[in-house]
């Protein structure tokens, strides 16, 4: 709900309230963002304005902007904090003073050429620069049910001369004096989303200058009071609906207020007379229930307002991806074989990853030449897809359309289509195509149309495997080179908009060497993202935990891969790899045909189990439960609370282990639940030479006798069977079966290997 009385603006969602007003002189003063207050008047307690400024500046209304909570900070009028907008006027002057002009309530308003959240109720507040005909429009959209408020900004140049835009941020949030922490998610390839919590003193920032949102620092961030934790405390969260360079700033000012801003990175944009310029949209939420509260606002928001179209609320297929199975060694026969074994284990989609197009023998060739390699696939994609479909399984394909290899037909024909000079720092042997040029975008679109129109392809993995470096574009004059990075993203969005509209039922999965472009912008076009190239279960436990703060598991591609793992060479139990991948969109990235019959059977059983609970795993409400150091318990609960699943990942087994209860979250207090766990096979050979303590004959590790004994002698898996109320599971917790700890094994013991997990299920007891 948006209230607009007497130039006071109150934006309310179910649980939150946000308020600002105009001062007598027309400056937008921020009043409040927090728990929804009972009465409208409650929002109007105006913070005191400083009248003894020391050596700070006063404006012509005697306002000290340096010590004023505001909605749109500018430069040159005494506010020394990071501004929302930073301009250079035709005379070179930079002081900008935007004052309230009027407000409107537009039906539909979205930044031009950029993706934005669907729905909501919008307020547009128009400010005018006092000495120039330059207008700043601030857009606020309220998503009442999910407790999210979105913001973006538009600049309009109504003067007769060019104005330069250095910065146009999407949102600014000024918080009152207090003691806060900044929480950001940083990383690199294969180690995405490492949560970093820093005390907020001075200036901090979270940003990417990689040309894409990047895994170096995700645009999602939170600011919280110092005592906030998972379940308690005030937390404000921000994210950006954008996939390019981004900049988030968090700053404790000289007067101890805290300013947060977020938007695209700094630019050098030439705003011509009569032209307008839009920032991307940003979103924010507030919760007084800790980080968990933030996640449970952001998850449904992403599911309902960011992800859209055919796949918005649809269960996603279980897939087998060829990458870690065969890498570049693609052949028609091998792919059909892979599809056959994928079908046998119960997968629904076979994805042919890299290596299928003309001349693609390794990663130094052929990007840009999007036709099937006749040597590898003599019948082309159409006949391959047909054969795969005939096995009763869908066919999907990997592409990397934004890229070009020097060693390609495309490069030989259009060497000038690359972004940057030929002599540049290069990533994965490839150049980036100059998507600021319409003819290049057209080429990409037509290549993709030909692929999708030419064969029965139900899924596309859209990859992007290098960051941007030198982004010089010969298509633009020197004075406009500062616009190229943003124009690249606009070009990309233009392609994605057309393509996804033309092929609405194709399931697109965004990928950038895993999570190098995991953001709300891409999610507006592609309903899921390959979360990380790292498929090691132990690493995934941390990576997926990191993503879960800002993104629901229904957008996370998670695969079971072979052991030893190809990124870490670590061996983790198959059941643990499954449990981890089940907490997202399950896939297998291995060749099932190469596994033992026993392992294939176990995988078949995993997939059947996942399918039986798929809605819960993919769309259940996610809870991060209290977890001991190094361990992680994540739960998903159906919206009506009748069913829940949880994965407890325990990193290292300990001898003589301490018995710790596990505390649940999300179960309904009054409901009574029956708790069971997925049974994990126990193998005699897992005990090594220790079996000789019990065995009547000596069994050597690795011997034939051991093999036979392992098949004949079945050891009991640990099983939990407990009934209690939701309140009891959450408050008193439950005790997992005692792990083997060096002194005997019996039915009351569970075998927990290193990096093992247990998958638990709670079902409501109904008499
Ligand atoms: C990237 C992706 C991988 C795989 C390869 C193929 O690294 O993240 O999943 O598709 O490219 O080259």
XYZ file of C-alpha atoms in Angstrom, residues 62 151 210 280 322 411 603 673-674 677 683:
11
model
C 19.711 26.201 6.432
C 13.632 1.180 -6.670
C 34.411 -7.739 -14.242
C 18.595 -0.878 -13.423
C 27.523 -34.731 -20.470
C 36.376 -14.624 -36.532
C 21.130 -43.602 -8.239
C 5.383 -35.121 12.885
C 6.802 -38.522 12.220
C 15.605 -40.787 7.477
C 29.270 -51.900 3.587
